[in-house]
């Protein structure tokens, strides 16, 4: 597919701004929907497969303004209803249309703490942009107002112009909150509880903070300096961090409360347990869980050949099993780490693939090959125990199953061999068991996820939980939403306690 260069996109946007900006308040809906949607400028695929820099380059001010002018400012705000944290989308978009970026940032910040991250990784096409009136009028969800790109634009503008301010922290309450896990859920809880003046400590098992934002989602989709900035803000607010600290092993959860004096605990340990296929050959050298593969690449800097302590496995032909975002990230990372051929092996068709469309497009542009209606049957190895082939089998689609997707049915005698030296398994993640196994008294469901009430409270007194450990592998914005709710409940509980103590 042909894409305009960033310069061409900017030139077109400049012309559109000249045409529309002076009449921004007077345009009729029909005129607005005629304004072309603004493509995201991106790095050239042939260049980007050799670097880890961000693929999407972000809108210019002119592009953002044109895109914002497309918004119909609907009375029934479906975009807000479809946003898990209810950002006043028409409100901030209208500020961009009028060039008031400070105000736009203010509106977003009322509802979302991490807009630079959500603007990049939220599945907008199934959330805020899904029922956008512009997309509906043009009968194409991809032509909806690009709300995510606009959110990202405002957040980046704020960061680049040094306008991010450190939120105010109330005077010390003497109460202590422990946050276990530094993923998006934990970060949000830390910020919201610290604001109320409580002492907050984040305990993180890894040596770096950010959870999946850091070790899962690659730099080419979410640069590390954005996560660093969020952590710096928390640090400036006085949040304390303890890394290399596995709650449940380094210290038991109950000891944090009984011995270390924490008044409340939030558990946001995520869903980091890889699930394997259970097929022959999965223990061969050269088979990785997506989790391990991406963690080696992102966190241990395995791409930094010659310098990294944990060099990545040298691969020539890679099969990635699965069809979600994690599979796309693994495949695109493998390409960047030097693989010549990367196959995504998925047992249904492109239509059923859960990965975001944009990620699939990007992967295709980068030369990733998709093997639809196929799946791995067994992995074969050489005498020294290394992968040297994968036996696959073909599928066809039958009737819809419980998920509403058509069920893949194996085609008899359709086996064939795929020449690969690396297999990355990206078929899903289970809940992180380390903490829950060592914490009797915490109720789990049959998948090992922590069960909570409507305030994110667990079965244990003063212990709350949220994000993937509650939802199962979900999304950044849902994890943040749960964190927000938990923090509100923790703050309420501690405020009532302070009030009781004051009266005594
Ligand atoms: C490769 C990949 C790509 C993804 N892409 C997207 C995307 O594009 N858009 C999107 O919305 N979502 C995406 N997701 C999902 C999203 O990242 C998660 O839903 C989200 O990060 C969950 O947040 P969380 O705070 O619950 O947990 P996590 O981000 O998993 O963080 C949990 C943290 O807890 C730490 N921890 C675990 N156990 C302990 C312990 N016992 N003691 C101390 N610390 C502990 C872990 O080390 C980790 O840092 C992706 C996930 C992956 C794996």
XYZ file of C-alpha atoms and ligand atoms in Angstrom:
557
model
C 0.000 0.000 0.000
C 1.308 3.466 -0.906
C 1.672 5.954 1.922
C 2.403 9.656 1.673
C 5.679 10.741 3.217
C 5.493 12.803 6.420
C 6.354 15.893 4.363
C 3.511 15.254 1.893
C 1.051 14.713 4.745
C 2.160 17.940 6.387
C 1.797 19.921 3.149
C -1.766 18.639 2.648
C -2.653 19.454 6.244
C -1.274 22.977 5.875
C -3.559 23.587 2.915
C -6.589 22.238 4.787
C -5.864 24.403 7.819
C -5.719 27.463 5.548
C -9.115 26.502 4.114
C -11.008 25.572 7.283
C -9.555 27.071 10.414
C -11.111 30.520 10.034
C -14.614 29.005 9.841
C -14.111 26.298 12.454
C -17.347 27.127 14.328
C -19.512 27.575 11.242
C -18.965 24.336 9.347
C -21.973 22.114 8.712
C -21.692 18.392 9.514
C -21.590 17.549 5.795
C -18.672 19.914 5.283
C -16.835 18.394 8.224
C -17.223 14.816 7.046
C -15.823 15.864 3.658
C -12.528 16.925 5.232
C -10.089 14.064 4.608
C -9.036 12.063 7.662
C -5.387 12.576 8.512
C -3.049 9.604 8.114
C -0.457 9.016 10.789
C 3.048 9.811 9.510
C 5.210 6.725 9.934
C 8.784 5.596 9.466
C 9.446 3.946 6.115
C 9.034 0.151 6.567
C 12.388 -0.610 4.949
C 14.142 1.706 7.365
C 12.217 0.821 10.508
C 12.841 -2.925 10.377
C 16.469 -2.056 11.138
C 15.797 0.073 14.188
C 13.745 0.078 17.381
C 12.523 3.657 17.043
C 8.844 4.391 17.184
C 7.035 3.495 13.962
C 4.261 6.091 14.211
C 5.768 9.563 14.250
C 2.791 11.519 15.593
C 0.687 14.308 14.107
C 2.022 17.785 13.468
C -0.008 20.644 14.928
C -1.652 21.272 11.536
C -2.636 17.630 11.121
C -4.075 17.550 14.627
C -6.059 20.695 13.991
C -7.531 19.409 10.716
C -8.421 16.090 12.322
C -10.048 17.873 15.258
C -12.138 20.052 12.941
C -13.662 16.851 11.529
C -15.398 16.208 14.885
C -19.159 16.868 14.742
C -19.403 17.743 18.445
C -22.364 15.358 18.757
C -25.003 15.874 21.411
C -25.090 12.146 22.148
C -21.448 11.517 22.937
C -20.988 7.834 22.040
C -17.209 8.304 22.100
C -17.323 9.259 25.794
C -19.667 6.368 26.587
C -17.299 3.974 24.810
C -14.186 5.237 26.652
C -13.486 3.120 29.757
C -12.336 6.223 31.686
C -14.901 8.606 30.165
C -12.602 11.313 28.844
C -14.600 14.352 27.635
C -13.513 13.653 24.077
C -15.542 16.295 22.184
C -14.326 18.794 24.796
C -10.617 18.219 24.293
C -10.980 17.786 20.533
C -12.765 21.143 20.299
C -9.872 22.794 22.140
C -7.448 21.368 19.584
C -9.643 22.615 16.733
C -9.310 26.094 18.238
C -5.586 25.682 18.861
C -5.941 25.724 22.660
C -3.628 22.884 23.555
C -3.216 23.786 27.232
C -6.955 23.473 27.717
C -7.096 20.265 25.688
C -4.470 18.752 27.986
C -6.388 19.870 31.049
C -9.568 18.145 29.879
C -7.781 14.849 29.168
C -5.959 14.915 32.508
C -9.225 15.136 34.424
C -9.983 11.546 33.422
C -6.744 9.909 32.301
C -3.395 9.862 34.044
C -1.338 8.349 31.241
C -2.537 9.890 27.960
C 0.763 9.577 26.086
C 0.551 5.842 26.705
C -3.169 5.361 26.044
C -3.034 7.518 22.908
C -0.520 5.003 21.585
C -1.731 1.602 22.741
C -5.482 1.749 23.371
C -7.618 -0.245 20.919
C -9.529 2.881 19.884
C -11.237 1.181 16.943
C -13.206 -0.982 19.387
C -13.671 1.775 21.964
C -14.044 5.543 21.482
C -13.771 5.484 17.687
C -16.082 2.540 17.130
C -19.364 4.477 17.112
C -18.014 7.878 16.070
C -20.642 9.657 13.942
C -18.043 10.620 11.335
C -16.976 7.005 10.883
C -20.631 5.961 10.733
C -21.434 8.641 8.122
C -18.506 7.462 5.999
C -19.301 3.785 6.711
C -15.700 3.142 7.727
C -14.489 2.977 11.317
C -11.012 3.871 10.097
C -12.383 7.219 8.974
C -13.724 8.021 12.467
C -12.133 11.033 14.116
C -8.682 9.779 15.139
C -9.240 10.326 18.851
C -6.247 8.258 19.971
C -3.871 10.129 17.703
C -5.222 13.425 18.973
C -4.826 12.312 22.585
C -1.250 11.300 21.846
C -0.583 14.610 20.088
C -1.704 16.645 23.095
C 0.211 14.477 25.577
C 3.390 14.644 23.477
C 3.052 18.378 23.071
C 2.773 18.739 26.829
C 5.827 16.592 27.408
C 7.970 18.172 24.709
C 7.177 21.698 25.820
C 7.989 20.780 29.430
C 4.458 21.606 30.542
C 3.788 18.480 32.556
C 3.341 19.639 36.100
C 3.779 17.531 39.203
C 0.349 17.009 40.798
C -0.162 18.588 44.177
C 0.289 16.308 47.191
C -1.731 16.958 50.354
C 0.038 17.140 53.704
C 1.196 13.837 55.205
C -1.536 11.698 56.750
C 0.781 9.194 58.403
C -0.943 6.345 56.539
C 1.044 3.898 54.403
C -0.081 2.248 51.167
C 1.807 -0.638 49.537
C 1.376 -1.080 45.791
C 2.514 -4.457 44.494
C 3.470 -4.306 40.810
C 4.398 -1.247 38.757
C 2.221 -1.819 35.688
C -0.399 0.731 34.662
C -2.803 -0.362 37.419
C -0.177 0.067 40.129
C 1.104 3.390 38.762
C -2.380 4.885 38.811
C -3.045 3.695 42.366
C 0.295 5.132 43.497
C -0.466 8.551 41.991
C -4.027 8.741 43.311
C -3.159 7.600 46.846
C -0.052 9.763 47.074
C -2.074 12.839 46.090
C -4.129 12.374 49.242
C -0.973 12.617 51.351
C -0.478 8.930 52.115
C 3.002 7.440 52.059
C 3.120 5.144 49.003
C 5.651 2.425 48.218
C 5.645 0.513 44.933
C 7.148 -2.987 45.178
C 8.298 -4.361 41.825
C 9.736 -7.809 41.124
C 11.808 -6.664 38.143
C 14.736 -4.253 38.270
C 12.821 -1.754 36.117
C 9.434 -0.142 36.564
C 6.434 -0.057 34.243
C 5.211 -3.663 34.011
C 4.168 -4.759 30.548
C 4.514 -1.182 29.334
C 8.258 -1.665 29.782
C 8.977 -5.340 29.243
C 6.131 -6.377 26.925
C 5.161 -3.610 24.529
C 8.233 -2.885 22.395
C 9.937 0.496 22.050
C 8.823 0.762 18.436
C 5.243 1.113 19.720
C 5.816 2.747 23.095
C 9.183 4.440 23.688
C 10.731 3.962 27.117
C 11.255 7.671 27.705
C 7.468 8.080 27.955
C 7.295 5.518 30.747
C 10.367 7.111 32.384
C 8.601 10.451 32.409
C 5.567 9.005 34.196
C 7.802 7.350 36.792
C 9.727 10.614 37.284
C 6.469 12.412 37.994
C 5.546 9.821 40.625
C 9.012 10.087 42.092
C 8.732 13.894 42.248
C 5.444 13.417 44.108
C 7.358 11.436 46.728
C 6.335 7.887 45.801
C 8.933 5.393 47.023
C 10.076 2.522 44.773
C 11.467 -0.860 45.787
C 12.634 -2.862 42.775
C 13.919 -6.470 42.720
C 11.316 -7.083 45.406
C 8.990 -10.044 44.934
C 6.079 -9.780 47.321
C 5.310 -13.334 48.393
C 9.010 -14.280 48.255
C 11.183 -11.349 49.377
C 8.491 -10.608 51.909
C 5.015 -12.025 52.485
C 2.036 -9.784 51.895
C 0.833 -10.245 55.445
C 4.245 -9.105 56.769
C 3.938 -5.858 54.823
C 0.807 -5.195 56.816
C 1.555 -6.762 60.166
C 5.276 -6.021 60.480
C 5.950 -3.074 58.156
C 2.880 -1.086 59.093
C 1.157 -0.715 55.720
C -2.452 0.323 56.230
C -3.622 -0.805 52.791
C -2.271 -2.921 49.944
C -3.055 -2.805 46.241
C -2.183 -5.909 44.217
C -1.515 -5.207 40.533
C 0.746 -8.115 39.639
C -0.626 -8.676 36.139
C -0.959 -11.748 33.970
C 2.633 -12.624 33.258
C 2.441 -16.398 33.252
C 3.018 -17.727 29.741
C 0.698 -20.374 28.356
C 2.201 -23.004 26.061
C 0.585 -25.177 23.379
C 1.321 -28.486 25.118
C 2.739 -29.990 21.928
C 5.777 -32.162 21.338
C 9.062 -30.284 21.080
C 8.147 -27.225 23.119
C 11.149 -27.807 25.389
C 13.662 -27.599 22.530
C 16.270 -24.844 22.454
C 14.850 -22.096 20.253
C 11.285 -22.231 21.596
C 10.313 -19.159 23.604
C 7.213 -17.839 25.249
C 6.428 -14.408 23.796
C 6.882 -13.133 27.300
C 10.456 -14.338 27.582
C 11.324 -13.284 24.055
C 9.995 -9.758 24.449
C 11.409 -9.377 27.956
C 14.863 -10.348 26.723
C 14.571 -7.850 23.902
C 12.952 -4.968 25.776
C 14.245 -5.214 29.298
C 17.581 -6.944 28.931
C 18.421 -4.965 25.781
C 19.189 -8.162 23.887
C 19.086 -6.199 20.620
C 22.198 -4.339 21.749
C 24.439 -7.003 20.270
C 27.889 -7.246 21.816
C 26.865 -5.247 24.893
C 23.846 -7.002 26.347
C 24.356 -9.571 29.112
C 21.491 -11.665 27.754
C 22.071 -11.931 24.020
C 19.082 -12.948 21.975
C 18.954 -16.253 20.190
C 20.202 -15.805 16.621
C 17.266 -16.662 14.374
C 16.922 -16.954 10.633
C 13.396 -18.312 10.262
C 10.902 -17.653 13.027
C 7.369 -18.957 13.554
C 5.143 -16.997 15.908
C 2.102 -18.891 17.144
C -1.008 -16.783 17.833
C -2.906 -13.851 16.391
C -3.073 -11.165 19.066
C -1.089 -8.019 19.773
C 1.508 -10.045 21.612
C 2.042 -12.176 18.503
C 2.390 -9.054 16.343
C 4.908 -7.521 18.754
C 6.940 -10.727 18.858
C 6.960 -11.112 15.075
C 7.959 -7.500 14.454
C 10.630 -7.712 17.140
C 12.054 -10.903 15.598
C 12.355 -9.080 12.286
C 14.177 -6.208 13.946
C 16.525 -8.641 15.669
C 17.636 -9.881 12.271
C 15.388 -12.806 11.265
C 15.062 -13.214 7.496
C 11.633 -14.845 7.489
C 9.014 -14.396 10.161
C 5.754 -16.317 9.935
C 2.674 -15.641 12.037
C 0.871 -18.978 12.271
C -2.799 -18.553 13.118
C -5.485 -21.208 12.989
C -8.342 -18.928 11.916
C -8.409 -16.192 9.270
C -7.429 -12.544 9.329
C -11.024 -11.532 10.139
C -10.981 -13.418 13.457
C -7.536 -12.214 14.458
C -7.718 -10.334 17.769
C -4.702 -8.110 17.029
C -5.353 -4.469 16.240
C -5.738 -3.838 12.531
C -3.065 -1.170 12.565
C -0.557 -3.607 14.058
C -1.376 -6.200 11.410
C -0.957 -3.597 8.644
C 2.365 -2.508 10.082
C 3.514 -6.107 10.372
C 2.605 -6.792 6.745
C 4.431 -3.674 5.575
C 7.477 -4.945 7.438
C 7.443 -8.207 5.540
C 5.921 -10.496 8.168
C 4.269 -13.476 6.426
C 0.871 -14.638 7.668
C -0.031 -18.302 7.546
C -3.771 -18.335 8.155
C -5.845 -21.460 8.855
C -2.749 -23.303 9.978
C -1.379 -24.362 13.314
C 1.612 -26.039 14.877
C 1.321 -29.769 15.521
C 4.819 -30.495 16.813
C 8.236 -28.916 16.852
C 11.209 -30.914 15.644
C 14.817 -30.597 16.727
C 18.290 -31.555 15.619
C 20.520 -33.901 17.595
C 21.841 -31.055 19.725
C 18.292 -30.245 20.850
C 17.758 -27.131 18.748
C 14.638 -26.383 16.728
C 15.048 -27.170 13.041
C 11.458 -27.538 11.771
C 7.809 -27.337 12.740
C 5.085 -29.653 11.585
C 1.898 -27.737 10.801
C -1.619 -28.750 10.017
C -4.294 -26.928 8.028
C -7.707 -25.811 9.261
C -11.012 -24.666 7.810
C -13.718 -22.645 9.520
C -16.895 -24.258 10.813
C -19.834 -22.929 12.840
C -19.372 -20.032 15.329
C -18.275 -21.116 18.831
C -19.030 -19.572 22.247
C -16.824 -16.567 21.441
C -18.918 -15.885 18.322
C -15.922 -16.613 16.108
C -16.115 -19.429 13.605
C -14.594 -22.582 15.012
C -11.439 -23.830 13.275
C -11.685 -27.478 12.208
C -8.602 -29.508 11.363
C -8.331 -30.714 7.764
C -7.443 -34.458 7.840
C -4.072 -35.437 6.389
C -3.078 -31.832 5.750
C 0.221 -31.944 7.661
C 3.255 -30.199 6.199
C 6.690 -29.054 7.366
C 7.778 -25.477 7.916
C 11.503 -24.745 7.882
C 12.138 -22.737 11.095
C 14.859 -22.459 13.728
C 12.854 -20.475 16.302
C 9.301 -20.762 17.596
C 7.669 -18.053 19.709
C 4.487 -19.084 21.506
C 2.078 -16.162 21.848
C -1.257 -17.819 22.576
C -2.066 -16.052 25.827
C -1.021 -15.388 29.397
C -2.289 -16.649 32.726
C -2.433 -14.804 36.032
C 0.802 -14.297 37.936
C 0.803 -16.959 40.688
C 3.768 -15.910 42.854
C 1.917 -13.670 45.222
C -1.421 -15.405 45.254
C 0.103 -18.830 46.007
C 1.888 -17.478 49.060
C -1.105 -15.542 50.356
C -3.678 -17.817 51.926
C -6.946 -16.019 52.500
C -7.082 -14.343 49.128
C -9.942 -15.677 47.033
C -9.331 -16.580 43.406
C -11.575 -17.700 40.583
C -10.980 -20.917 38.652
C -8.458 -19.209 36.352
C -6.383 -18.002 39.298
C -7.561 -14.395 39.021
C -8.220 -12.522 42.241
C -11.907 -11.932 42.879
C -12.922 -8.435 43.987
C -16.075 -6.490 44.834
C -17.265 -3.351 43.036
C -14.603 -1.320 44.904
C -11.796 -3.682 43.872
C -11.623 -5.022 47.426
C -10.418 -8.618 47.784
C -11.527 -11.186 50.350
C -8.728 -9.911 52.635
C -9.170 -6.979 54.924
C -7.471 -3.798 53.586
C -6.283 -5.566 50.454
C -7.420 -4.398 47.023
C -6.553 -5.653 43.553
C -6.954 -4.613 39.925
C -5.710 -4.866 36.356
C -4.788 -8.118 34.634
C -4.578 -10.106 37.894
C -8.322 -9.502 38.242
C -9.441 -9.240 34.613
C -7.175 -11.849 33.027
C -4.939 -10.518 30.222
C -6.818 -7.328 29.238
C -5.782 -3.788 28.288
C -3.858 -0.851 29.653
C -6.884 1.398 29.926
C -8.944 -1.216 31.775
C -6.054 -1.769 34.193
C -5.892 1.983 34.758
C -9.638 2.196 35.292
C -9.472 -0.531 37.950
C -6.541 1.234 39.593
C -8.529 4.441 39.764
C -11.457 2.695 41.407
C -9.233 0.884 43.909
C -7.393 4.084 44.842
C -10.692 5.869 45.447
C -11.784 3.052 47.769
C -8.438 2.996 49.591
C -8.498 6.791 50.021
C -12.044 6.634 51.352
C -11.197 3.852 53.781
C -8.128 5.704 55.094
C -9.961 9.051 55.324
C -12.674 7.436 57.462
C -10.025 5.868 59.634
C -8.209 9.180 60.128
C -11.525 10.787 61.015
C -12.253 8.051 63.590
C -8.772 8.408 65.096
C -9.186 12.180 65.301
C -12.435 11.810 67.244
C -10.990 9.347 69.753
C 3.351 -7.906 24.377
C 2.110 -7.241 24.895
C 1.502 -6.268 24.141
C 0.360 -5.619 24.602
N -0.199 -4.636 23.843
C -1.240 -3.930 24.337
C -1.789 -2.842 23.603
O -1.362 -2.527 22.506
N -2.821 -2.152 24.155
C -3.323 -2.449 25.386
O -4.210 -1.751 25.862
N -2.837 -3.509 26.090
C -1.812 -4.241 25.600
N -1.318 -5.294 26.312
C -1.945 -5.635 27.614
C -1.533 -4.651 28.706
O -0.158 -4.383 28.636
C -1.922 -5.184 30.078
O -3.316 -5.387 30.078
C -1.560 -4.212 31.212
O -0.190 -3.902 31.211
C -1.959 -4.786 32.567
O -1.539 -3.913 33.573
P -1.307 -4.387 35.077
O -0.922 -3.145 35.817
O -2.467 -5.149 35.538
O -0.095 -5.426 35.036
P 1.326 -5.504 34.340
O 1.541 -4.450 33.332
O 1.475 -6.912 33.922
O 2.329 -5.222 35.542
C 2.423 -6.099 36.629
C 3.758 -5.869 37.334
O 3.763 -6.582 38.557
C 5.036 -7.150 38.751
N 4.887 -8.285 39.680
C 4.318 -9.489 39.440
N 4.339 -10.258 40.541
C 4.935 -9.510 41.501
C 5.236 -9.745 42.856
N 4.910 -10.902 43.462
N 5.873 -8.763 43.569
C 6.199 -7.581 42.979
N 5.914 -7.310 41.685
C 5.287 -8.260 40.960
C 5.459 -7.549 37.369
O 6.867 -7.696 37.293
C 4.955 -6.358 36.555
O 5.910 -5.347 36.459
C -0.192 -5.983 25.855
C 0.405 -7.002 26.609
C 1.536 -7.634 26.145
C 2.160 -8.721 26.972
